[in-house]
mmCIF file of C-alpha atoms in Angstrom:
data_model
loop_
_atom_site.group_PDB
_atom_site.id
_atom_site.type_symbol
_atom_site.label_atom_id
_atom_site.label_comp_id
_atom_site.label_asym_id
_atom_site.label_seq_id
_atom_site.Cartn_x
_atom_site.Cartn_y
_atom_site.Cartn_z
ATOM 1 C CA MET A 1 -19.239 9.232 -13.910
ATOM 2 C CA GLY A 2 -16.097 9.107 -11.829
ATOM 3 C CA GLN A 3 -12.575 9.916 -12.679
ATOM 4 C CA PRO A 4 -11.481 7.077 -15.180
ATOM 5 C CA GLN A 5 -8.333 9.017 -16.175
ATOM 6 C CA TRP A 6 -6.921 7.904 -12.780
ATOM 7 C CA PHE A 7 -7.136 4.307 -13.672
ATOM 8 C CA ASP A 8 -5.532 5.095 -16.563
ATOM 9 C CA ILE A 9 -2.589 6.779 -15.011
ATOM 10 C CA LEU A 10 -2.119 3.916 -12.625
ATOM 11 C CA GLN A 11 -1.957 1.355 -15.275
ATOM 12 C CA ALA A 12 0.660 3.437 -17.003
ATOM 13 C CA VAL A 13 2.412 3.377 -14.019
ATOM 14 C CA VAL A 14 2.278 -0.365 -13.886
ATOM 15 C CA ALA A 15 3.301 -0.884 -17.400
ATOM 16 C CA ALA A 16 6.448 1.241 -16.543
ATOM 17 C CA MET A 17 7.207 -0.656 -13.523
ATOM 18 C CA LYS A 18 7.033 -4.222 -15.482
ATOM 19 C CA PRO A 19 10.811 -4.109 -16.212
ATOM 20 C CA TYR A 20 11.414 -3.680 -12.226
ATOM 21 C CA SER A 21 9.448 -7.117 -11.495
ATOM 22 C CA ARG A 22 12.548 -9.261 -12.382
ATOM 23 C CA ARG A 23 14.195 -7.353 -9.143
ATOM 24 C CA GLY A 24 11.237 -8.016 -6.931
ATOM 25 C CA ILE A 25 9.890 -4.650 -7.297
ATOM 26 C CA ASN A 26 6.475 -4.771 -7.684
ATOM 27 C CA VAL A 27 3.340 -2.588 -7.238
ATOM 28 C CA ASN A 28 1.198 -4.083 -4.532
ATOM 29 C CA VAL A 29 -2.548 -3.219 -2.916
ATOM 30 C CA ASP A 30 -1.056 -0.134 -1.007
ATOM 31 C CA PHE A 31 -0.100 1.203 -4.760
ATOM 32 C CA TYR A 32 -3.809 1.267 -5.654
ATOM 33 C CA ALA A 33 -4.791 2.440 -1.997
ATOM 34 C CA GLY A 34 -3.250 5.479 -2.315
ATOM 35 C CA ALA A 35 -4.957 6.733 -5.237
ATOM 36 C CA LEU A 36 -8.473 5.595 -3.678
ATOM 37 C CA TYR A 37 -7.440 7.713 -0.640
ATOM 38 C CA PHE A 38 -6.892 10.487 -2.670
ATOM 39 C CA LEU A 39 -9.818 10.264 -4.858
ATOM 40 C CA GLN A 40 -12.014 10.028 -1.594
ATOM 41 C CA GLY A 41 -10.688 13.356 -0.394
ATOM 42 C CA ILE A 42 -8.718 11.800 2.260
ATOM 43 C CA PRO A 43 -5.847 14.427 3.534
ATOM 44 C CA GLN A 44 -2.569 13.146 2.027
ATOM 45 C CA ASP A 45 -1.036 13.442 5.656
ATOM 46 C CA MET A 46 -3.210 10.573 6.719
ATOM 47 C CA PHE A 47 -2.480 8.139 4.348
ATOM 48 C CA VAL A 48 0.838 6.705 6.356
ATOM 49 C CA PRO A 49 -1.514 6.484 9.538
ATOM 50 C CA ILE A 50 -4.143 4.739 7.601
ATOM 51 C CA PHE A 51 -1.559 2.122 6.363
ATOM 52 C CA ALA A 52 0.160 1.580 9.836
ATOM 53 C CA GLY A 53 -3.230 1.457 11.503
ATOM 54 C CA GLY A 54 -4.083 -1.535 9.156
ATOM 55 C CA ARG A 55 -0.759 -3.444 10.246
ATOM 56 C CA VAL A 56 -0.567 -2.761 13.879
ATOM 57 C CA PRO A 57 -2.177 -6.149 14.740
ATOM 58 C CA GLY A 58 0.457 -8.129 12.586
ATOM 59 C CA TRP A 59 3.254 -6.265 13.856
ATOM 60 C CA THR A 60 1.944 -6.882 17.511
ATOM 61 C CA ALA A 61 1.587 -10.575 16.476
ATOM 62 C CA GLN A 62 4.912 -10.758 15.484
ATOM 63 C CA ILE A 63 6.421 -9.005 18.505
ATOM 64 C CA LEU A 64 4.451 -11.657 20.678
ATOM 65 C CA GLU A 65 5.579 -14.135 18.982
ATOM 66 C CA GLN A 66 9.031 -13.186 19.219
ATOM 67 C CA ILE A 67 8.681 -12.881 22.996
ATOM 68 C CA GLU A 68 7.447 -16.113 23.380
ATOM 69 C CA ILE A 69 10.500 -17.781 21.213
ATOM 70 C CA ILE A 70 12.719 -15.802 24.012
ATOM 71 C CA SER A 71 11.155 -17.133 26.871
#
């Protein structure tokens, strides 16, 4: 059931990235999200809009905070 080979591939990438963690380069939730989007059949050109859509509230809050600080 499912496609377990994808998890194996992701884990191999995580292992390959391990040496870079001391430089602050780490896999994060978005690394896994991309695989999930792909496996759900979401078109690849929608990955970035989905990523950005989930961050718009935070970006907006930061802008409002900056406006408040300036005012």
